Coordinates of C-alpha atoms and ligand atoms in Angstrom, one line a residue:
M1 CA 74.1 311.8 20.6
K2 CA 75.8 308.9 18.9
Y3 CA 79.0 307.9 20.6
I4 CA 81.7 306.5 18.4
S5 CA 85.0 304.9 19.4
I6 CA 88.2 307.0 19.6
Q7 CA 89.5 305.1 16.6
E8 CA 86.4 305.9 14.6
A9 CA 86.8 309.6 15.6
I10 CA 90.4 309.6 14.4
E11 CA 89.4 308.0 11.1
K12 CA 86.7 310.7 10.7
N13 CA 89.6 313.1 10.8
S14 CA 87.6 316.4 11.3
G15 CA 84.3 317.8 12.5
K16 CA 82.1 317.1 15.5
V17 CA 82.5 313.8 17.5
S18 CA 81.1 312.3 20.7
I19 CA 83.2 309.8 22.5
R20 CA 83.4 308.2 25.9
G21 CA 86.0 306.4 27.9
W22 CA 88.4 306.7 30.8
V23 CA 90.9 309.4 31.8
H24 CA 94.3 307.9 30.9
R25 CA 96.4 311.0 31.8
E26 CA 95.5 314.5 32.9
R27 CA 97.2 317.8 33.5
G28 CA 95.8 321.3 33.8
S29 CA 96.3 324.9 34.6
N30 CA 93.8 327.5 35.9
K31 CA 92.6 328.0 32.3
M32 CA 92.7 324.6 30.6
K33 CA 92.5 320.9 31.3
F34 CA 94.3 318.4 29.1
I35 CA 93.0 314.9 29.2
V36 CA 94.3 311.9 27.4
L37 CA 91.1 309.7 27.0
R38 CA 91.3 306.0 26.5
D39 CA 88.7 303.5 25.2
S40 CA 89.2 300.0 24.0
S41 CA 90.2 301.2 20.5
N42 CA 92.8 304.0 21.1
I43 CA 93.8 307.1 23.1
I44 CA 93.2 310.7 22.2
Q45 CA 94.1 314.1 23.7
C46 CA 91.2 316.3 24.7
V47 CA 91.3 320.0 25.6
L48 CA 88.7 321.6 27.9
K49 CA 88.9 325.4 28.3
K50 CA 87.6 327.0 31.5
E51 CA 85.8 329.7 29.7
N52 CA 83.5 327.1 28.1
F53 CA 82.7 325.2 31.3
T54 CA 82.2 327.8 34.0
K55 CA 79.6 325.8 35.9
Q56 CA 81.4 322.5 35.6
W57 CA 84.9 323.8 36.1
N58 CA 85.3 322.6 39.6
E59 CA 84.5 319.0 38.6
I60 CA 86.8 319.1 35.5
D61 CA 89.6 320.7 37.5
K62 CA 89.5 317.8 40.0
L63 CA 89.3 315.0 37.5
Q64 CA 91.6 312.2 38.2
V65 CA 92.9 309.3 36.2
E66 CA 90.5 306.5 35.4
S67 CA 87.4 308.6 35.9
S68 CA 84.9 307.7 33.2
I69 CA 83.6 310.5 31.1
M70 CA 81.6 311.3 28.0
L71 CA 82.3 314.3 25.8
T72 CA 81.5 316.0 22.5
G73 CA 83.8 318.3 20.6
T74 CA 85.7 319.1 17.4
I75 CA 88.5 316.8 16.3
K76 CA 91.5 317.9 14.3
E77 CA 94.9 316.6 13.5
D78 CA 97.7 317.7 15.8
K79 CA 101.1 316.1 15.3
R80 CA 102.2 316.9 18.9
A81 CA 99.3 314.9 20.5
P82 CA 99.9 311.3 21.5
S83 CA 97.8 309.6 18.7
G84 CA 98.2 312.6 16.3
Y85 CA 94.8 314.1 17.0
E86 CA 93.2 316.4 19.4
I87 CA 89.6 317.2 20.4
Q88 CA 88.5 320.7 21.5
V89 CA 85.7 319.8 23.9
N90 CA 82.4 321.8 24.2
Q91 CA 80.2 319.3 26.1
F92 CA 81.4 317.2 29.0
E93 CA 79.7 314.7 31.4
L94 CA 81.3 312.9 34.3
V95 CA 79.9 309.4 34.5
G96 CA 82.0 307.7 37.3
K97 CA 84.4 309.5 39.6
S98 CA 87.8 308.0 40.4
D99 CA 89.8 308.9 43.5
N100 CA 93.5 308.2 43.9
Y101 CA 93.8 305.3 41.5
P102 CA 96.1 302.9 43.2
I103 CA 98.2 302.1 40.1
T104 CA 100.8 304.7 39.5
K105 CA 104.2 304.5 37.7
D106 CA 107.0 302.1 38.7
Q107 CA 105.1 299.7 40.9
S108 CA 106.4 296.3 41.8
V109 CA 105.3 293.1 40.0
E110 CA 103.7 291.9 43.3
F111 CA 101.7 295.1 43.7
L112 CA 100.4 294.8 40.2
A113 CA 99.5 291.2 40.8
D114 CA 97.6 292.1 43.9
H115 CA 95.7 294.8 41.8
R116 CA 95.4 292.6 38.7
H117 CA 91.7 293.6 38.4
L118 CA 92.8 297.2 37.8
W119 CA 96.1 296.4 36.0
L120 CA 93.9 294.7 33.3
R121 CA 93.1 298.2 32.1
S122 CA 96.7 299.0 31.3
Q123 CA 97.6 299.4 27.7
K124 CA 100.1 296.5 28.0
M125 CA 97.4 294.1 29.3
T126 CA 94.8 295.4 26.9
T127 CA 97.1 294.9 24.0
I128 CA 98.0 291.3 25.0
L129 CA 94.3 290.5 25.6
K130 CA 93.5 291.7 22.1
I131 CA 96.1 289.3 20.7
R132 CA 94.7 286.6 23.0
S133 CA 91.3 287.1 21.5
T134 CA 92.6 286.7 18.0
V135 CA 94.5 283.5 19.0
F136 CA 91.3 281.9 20.4
G137 CA 89.3 282.9 17.3
A138 CA 92.0 281.6 15.0
I139 CA 92.2 278.2 16.7
D140 CA 88.4 277.8 16.5
E141 CA 88.3 278.9 12.8
F142 CA 91.2 276.5 11.9
F143 CA 89.6 273.4 13.3
K144 CA 86.1 274.2 12.0
G145 CA 87.6 274.9 8.6
E146 CA 89.3 271.5 8.6
G147 CA 86.0 269.7 9.4
F148 CA 86.5 269.1 13.1
Y149 CA 83.5 269.1 15.5
E150 CA 83.7 271.0 18.7
Y151 CA 83.3 268.6 21.6
H152 CA 83.4 268.9 25.3
S153 CA 84.8 266.7 28.1
P154 CA 84.3 266.7 31.8
V155 CA 86.5 268.8 34.1
F156 CA 85.8 266.4 37.1
Q157 CA 87.6 263.2 36.3
A158 CA 88.5 260.0 38.2
V159 CA 91.6 259.1 36.1
Q160 CA 95.0 260.6 35.4
C161 CA 96.4 261.0 31.9
E162 CA 99.7 263.0 32.2
G163 CA 101.1 261.5 35.4
G164 CA 99.7 261.6 38.9
S165 CA 102.2 264.0 40.4
D166 CA 100.5 267.2 39.2
L167 CA 96.9 266.2 39.8
F168 CA 94.6 268.6 41.7
S169 CA 92.2 266.5 43.9
V170 CA 88.8 267.7 44.7
D171 CA 86.6 267.0 47.7
Y172 CA 83.7 265.5 45.7
F173 CA 81.0 265.0 48.3
G174 CA 83.6 263.4 50.6
K175 CA 85.1 261.2 47.8
K176 CA 88.8 261.8 47.3
D177 CA 89.5 260.1 44.0
V178 CA 88.2 263.0 41.9
F179 CA 90.6 265.3 40.1
L180 CA 90.4 268.4 37.9
A181 CA 91.1 267.6 34.2
Q182 CA 94.8 267.7 33.1
T183 CA 93.6 267.1 29.6
W184 CA 90.5 266.0 27.8
Q185 CA 92.2 263.1 26.1
L186 CA 90.7 260.1 27.8
Y187 CA 87.2 261.5 27.3
A188 CA 88.0 262.6 23.8
E189 CA 89.2 259.2 22.4
P190 CA 85.8 257.6 23.0
A191 CA 84.1 260.3 20.9
I192 CA 86.1 259.8 17.8
F193 CA 84.2 256.6 17.1
G194 CA 81.2 258.8 16.5
L195 CA 82.5 262.1 15.4
E196 CA 85.9 261.1 14.0
K197 CA 87.5 264.6 14.1
I198 CA 87.1 266.7 17.2
Y199 CA 88.6 269.6 19.0
T200 CA 88.1 271.7 22.1
I201 CA 89.5 274.8 23.8
A202 CA 89.0 274.4 27.6
P203 CA 90.9 274.9 30.8
S204 CA 93.3 272.2 32.0
F205 CA 94.6 272.1 35.6
R206 CA 98.0 271.0 36.8
A207 CA 99.4 271.3 40.3
E208 CA 102.8 272.6 39.1
K209 CA 105.0 272.9 42.1
S210 CA 108.0 274.4 40.3
K211 CA 108.2 278.1 39.7
T212 CA 108.9 278.6 36.0
S213 CA 108.0 281.3 33.6
R214 CA 106.1 278.7 31.5
H215 CA 103.8 276.9 33.9
L216 CA 100.4 277.9 35.2
T217 CA 98.2 275.8 37.4
E218 CA 95.1 276.7 35.3
Y219 CA 95.7 277.1 31.5
W220 CA 93.6 277.0 28.4
H221 CA 94.2 273.9 26.3
A222 CA 93.4 273.6 22.7
E223 CA 93.2 269.9 22.0
M224 CA 92.3 267.7 18.9
E225 CA 91.7 264.0 18.5
M226 CA 91.2 262.3 15.2
A227 CA 90.2 258.8 14.0
W228 CA 92.3 257.2 11.2
A229 CA 95.2 259.6 11.8
T230 CA 98.7 258.7 11.0
F231 CA 101.6 260.1 13.1
K232 CA 102.4 262.4 10.2
D233 CA 98.8 263.7 10.1
I234 CA 99.1 264.8 13.8
Q235 CA 102.3 266.7 13.0
D236 CA 100.9 268.2 9.9
Y237 CA 97.8 269.5 11.6
G238 CA 99.9 271.0 14.4
E239 CA 102.1 272.8 11.9
K240 CA 99.1 274.1 9.9
L241 CA 97.4 275.2 13.1
I242 CA 100.4 277.2 14.3
K243 CA 100.8 278.8 10.9
H244 CA 97.2 279.8 10.8
V245 CA 97.3 281.3 14.3
V246 CA 100.4 283.4 13.6
K247 CA 99.1 284.5 10.2
Q248 CA 95.9 285.7 11.8
V249 CA 97.8 287.7 14.5
L250 CA 100.1 289.2 11.9
E251 CA 97.0 290.3 9.9
K252 CA 94.8 291.5 12.7
N253 CA 97.1 292.8 15.4
K254 CA 99.8 294.8 13.6
T255 CA 99.3 297.7 15.9
E256 CA 99.4 295.5 19.0
L257 CA 102.6 293.8 18.0
E258 CA 104.1 297.1 17.3
F259 CA 103.0 298.4 20.7
L260 CA 104.7 295.4 22.4
G261 CA 107.9 296.1 20.4
R262 CA 107.6 292.6 18.8
D263 CA 110.0 292.1 15.9
I264 CA 107.6 291.0 13.2
S265 CA 110.4 289.6 11.0
K266 CA 110.8 286.8 13.6
L267 CA 107.1 285.8 13.1
K268 CA 107.0 285.9 9.3
P269 CA 109.0 282.7 8.7
I270 CA 106.5 280.8 10.8
V271 CA 103.9 281.3 8.2
T272 CA 106.0 280.8 5.1
K273 CA 108.7 278.2 5.9
P274 CA 108.3 274.5 6.8
F275 CA 108.9 273.6 10.4
V276 CA 112.1 271.6 11.3
R277 CA 111.4 268.0 12.0
M278 CA 113.9 265.8 13.9
T279 CA 113.9 262.8 16.1
Y280 CA 114.8 263.0 19.8
T281 CA 118.0 261.0 19.0
E282 CA 118.9 263.5 16.2
A283 CA 118.2 266.4 18.7
L284 CA 120.7 264.9 21.1
K285 CA 123.4 264.8 18.4
I286 CA 122.7 268.4 17.5
L287 CA 122.8 269.5 21.1
D288 CA 126.2 267.8 21.5
K289 CA 127.7 269.1 18.2
K290 CA 126.3 272.7 18.1
C291 CA 125.6 273.5 21.8
Q292 CA 128.2 271.5 23.6
M293 CA 125.5 269.8 25.7
K294 CA 125.7 266.1 26.4
V295 CA 122.3 264.5 27.2
P296 CA 122.4 260.8 28.0
W297 CA 120.0 258.9 25.7
G298 CA 116.8 258.2 27.6
K299 CA 116.6 261.5 29.6
D300 CA 113.9 263.9 28.8
L301 CA 115.0 267.3 27.3
R302 CA 115.1 270.0 30.0
T303 CA 114.0 273.6 29.5
I304 CA 117.6 274.7 29.1
E305 CA 118.3 272.1 26.3
E306 CA 115.0 273.0 24.5
E307 CA 116.0 276.6 24.8
K308 CA 119.4 276.1 23.2
L309 CA 118.0 273.9 20.5
T310 CA 115.2 276.3 19.4
K311 CA 117.6 279.2 19.2
L312 CA 119.3 277.4 16.3
Y313 CA 116.2 277.7 14.0
D314 CA 113.8 280.5 13.0
V315 CA 110.8 278.1 12.9
P316 CA 109.4 275.6 15.5
I317 CA 111.0 272.2 15.8
I318 CA 108.8 269.2 15.7
C319 CA 110.8 266.7 17.9
T320 CA 109.6 263.1 17.6
H321 CA 110.3 259.5 18.7
Y322 CA 111.1 260.2 22.4
P323 CA 112.1 257.4 24.7
K324 CA 109.1 255.4 25.9
K325 CA 109.9 255.9 29.5
V326 CA 109.7 259.7 29.5
K327 CA 106.3 259.8 27.7
A328 CA 102.7 259.0 28.7
F329 CA 101.3 255.5 28.7
Y330 CA 99.0 256.0 25.7
M331 CA 101.6 256.7 23.1
T332 CA 102.1 254.2 20.3
E333 CA 105.3 252.2 20.5
D334 CA 107.4 252.7 17.3
P335 CA 107.0 249.4 15.3
D336 CA 110.6 249.8 14.1
N337 CA 112.1 250.5 17.6
P338 CA 110.1 249.6 20.7
K339 CA 112.3 251.8 22.9
V340 CA 110.7 255.0 21.4
V341 CA 107.1 256.2 21.0
L342 CA 105.3 258.0 18.2
G343 CA 105.0 261.2 20.2
C344 CA 105.9 264.7 19.2
D345 CA 106.7 268.0 21.0
F346 CA 106.5 271.3 19.1
L347 CA 109.2 273.6 20.4
A348 CA 108.8 277.3 19.7
P349 CA 111.8 279.4 18.5
E350 CA 113.6 282.1 20.4
G351 CA 114.0 279.8 23.4
Y352 CA 110.2 279.5 24.2
G353 CA 110.2 275.7 24.2
E354 CA 107.2 273.3 24.2
I355 CA 103.9 274.6 22.8
I356 CA 102.3 271.4 21.6
G357 CA 102.5 267.8 22.9
G358 CA 101.0 265.2 20.6
S359 CA 101.1 261.5 19.7
H360 CA 99.7 258.6 17.9
R361 CA 97.7 256.5 20.4
E362 CA 98.7 252.9 21.3
H363 CA 96.1 250.6 20.0
D364 CA 97.4 247.4 21.6
I365 CA 95.2 247.0 24.7
E366 CA 97.7 244.8 26.5
K367 CA 100.5 247.3 26.0
V368 CA 98.3 250.1 27.4
K369 CA 97.4 248.0 30.5
K370 CA 101.1 247.1 31.0
R371 CA 102.2 250.7 30.9
L372 CA 99.4 251.9 33.2
K373 CA 100.6 249.3 35.7
E374 CA 104.1 250.6 35.3
D375 CA 102.8 254.1 36.1
G376 CA 101.3 252.7 39.4
E377 CA 97.8 252.9 38.1
K378 CA 95.0 250.3 38.3
P379 CA 93.8 249.4 34.8
E380 CA 90.3 248.5 36.3
E381 CA 89.8 252.2 36.8
Y382 CA 90.3 252.7 33.1
E383 CA 87.8 250.2 31.9
F384 CA 85.8 252.9 30.1
Y385 CA 88.9 254.0 28.3
L386 CA 90.1 250.5 27.5
D387 CA 86.8 250.0 25.7
T388 CA 88.1 252.3 23.0
R389 CA 90.5 249.5 22.2
R390 CA 87.9 246.7 22.3
Y391 CA 85.1 247.7 19.9
G392 CA 86.2 248.7 16.4
S393 CA 89.4 250.4 17.4
V394 CA 91.1 252.4 14.6
P395 CA 94.5 254.1 14.4
H396 CA 94.1 257.5 15.9
G397 CA 95.9 260.4 17.6
G398 CA 95.8 264.0 18.7
F399 CA 97.6 266.8 20.3
G400 CA 97.3 269.5 22.9
L401 CA 98.4 273.1 22.4
G402 CA 99.0 275.4 25.4
V403 CA 97.1 278.5 24.4
E404 CA 99.0 280.7 26.9
R405 CA 102.3 279.2 25.7
I406 CA 101.7 280.3 22.1
I407 CA 100.5 283.8 23.2
T408 CA 103.6 284.2 25.3
W409 CA 105.8 283.4 22.4
I410 CA 103.9 285.4 19.8
C411 CA 104.0 288.5 22.1
K412 CA 107.5 287.6 23.2
L413 CA 106.6 288.0 26.9
D414 CA 109.0 287.3 29.7
N415 CA 106.5 285.3 31.7
I416 CA 103.4 283.3 30.8
K417 CA 101.5 285.1 33.6
D418 CA 100.9 288.1 31.4
S419 CA 99.2 286.0 28.7
I420 CA 96.1 285.4 30.8
P421 CA 93.8 287.9 32.7
F422 CA 94.1 286.3 36.1
P423 CA 97.1 283.9 36.2
R424 CA 96.9 281.0 38.7
T425 CA 100.2 279.6 40.1
M426 CA 101.2 277.9 43.3
E427 CA 101.4 281.2 45.2
R428 CA 98.7 283.1 43.4
Y429 CA 95.0 282.3 43.4
K430 CA 93.7 285.8 44.3
P431 CA 92.2 288.2 43.2
Ligands
ATP501 P1 106.0 270.7 30.1 O1 107.0 269.6 29.9 O2 106.3 272.0 29.5 O3 105.5 270.8 31.5 P2 104.0 268.8 29.4 O4 104.8 267.8 28.7 O5 103.6 268.6 30.8 O6 104.7 270.2 29.2 P3 101.6 268.1 27.8 O7 101.1 267.2 28.9 O8 102.1 267.5 26.6 O9 102.7 269.1 28.5 O10 100.4 269.2 27.6 C1 100.2 269.7 26.3 C2 100.5 271.2 26.2 O11 99.9 271.9 27.2 C3 102.0 271.5 26.3 O12 102.7 271.4 25.1 C4 102.0 273.0 26.7 O13 101.8 273.8 25.6 C5 100.7 273.1 27.6 N1 101.0 273.0 29.0 C6 101.3 271.9 29.8 N2 101.5 272.3 31.1 C7 101.2 273.6 31.1 C8 101.2 274.5 32.2 N3 101.4 274.1 33.5 N4 100.9 275.8 32.0 C9 100.6 276.2 30.7 N5 100.6 275.4 29.6 C10 100.9 274.1 29.8
MG502 MG1 104.3 269.4 32.5

């Protein structure tokens, strides 16, 4: 018996098929059993008549949702059935029994989170995870296609890069100055002197104490770093990457986007239209004029301001030249205005906010040291990093893309937690 997927069976359209999967829904009478069977490809209605299964009827009659079964039968079109097809079954085998599956209709968000290992099987989660798989593949394909090497940095680190407040410390054989990586950056910059163009997709960890719909404590971070890069190169690569990812999802996940009710016309401009580029200072003027929001110069943009700003455009905004004091120590001071840095945030439309943070890297070792001190850090701890500025330094830069952030936006999810199989937040680290 050769088992094919439900989708392949549907495409076969008629004749004998053998399929296997899980009972998605079931109902029956004393003569018939209707099963909607699910596998990773689709769902299909299957009909089992008592007269054909006298010996097995007791087992079939008691079948509950999520039991795993294998069956053979004849497939035909049936407009009334959920996916437009039905199978008249003549062979049936129960593989794994399922009793009183805990997940039923209308359960609370908390209950579903406690049963995340089971909720993963839901059509909603499966659909999102298929898009997630496309996104990871597309990122990888993009960077390889642009001549970047895949490179790996340590997760245990003894330095901070994005501010000390959200570091996770680890008990490292009794030593307390070891943290989980917030970013690969300080270990990526040393590698560009050999490989020039590098990227990674790896978990980053941040002890986010605030409850927002955009922050996880463990998230997947797609990062790139590049020798000889200008600030414009960094922005261009970010724009091309996002265009490529969205294009791939539109091509490969039409069914999934439809299932999620995603308005595809909102994603199409991302592929075809140039992104909007503006400086932080221009952004403040637009916020004032068009959104009646006054932000004093020097303050970082808050979620609410980013949200209002991104709703004005149908493509991401690349916001540049932020005040130095709101950005990390490694960003290049603008040669034309030392109050701002050559850093850029990519803000996704429809109110989704920051998906990429990037910058040109400060090459002046004295400036890097000074800013580390201002952050309360000891430059001595960063000697290995400072060597990148001592031996043949070149202009360079890079960015980090929050993979769950882009999935959340592409799928138009309410909360980032649904973009990852087992979300980790301040309250949730189980199951
Ligand atoms: P935010 O202001 O939203 O907290 P950030 O400025 O701390 O972001 P960066 O340090 O620039 O973010 O990190 C690079 C990218 O990683 C961000 O653009 C975002 O897409 C993603 N990111 C950062 N923190 C998180 C998080 N806690 N959960 C998920 N993704 C995150
Ligand atoms: Mg942050």
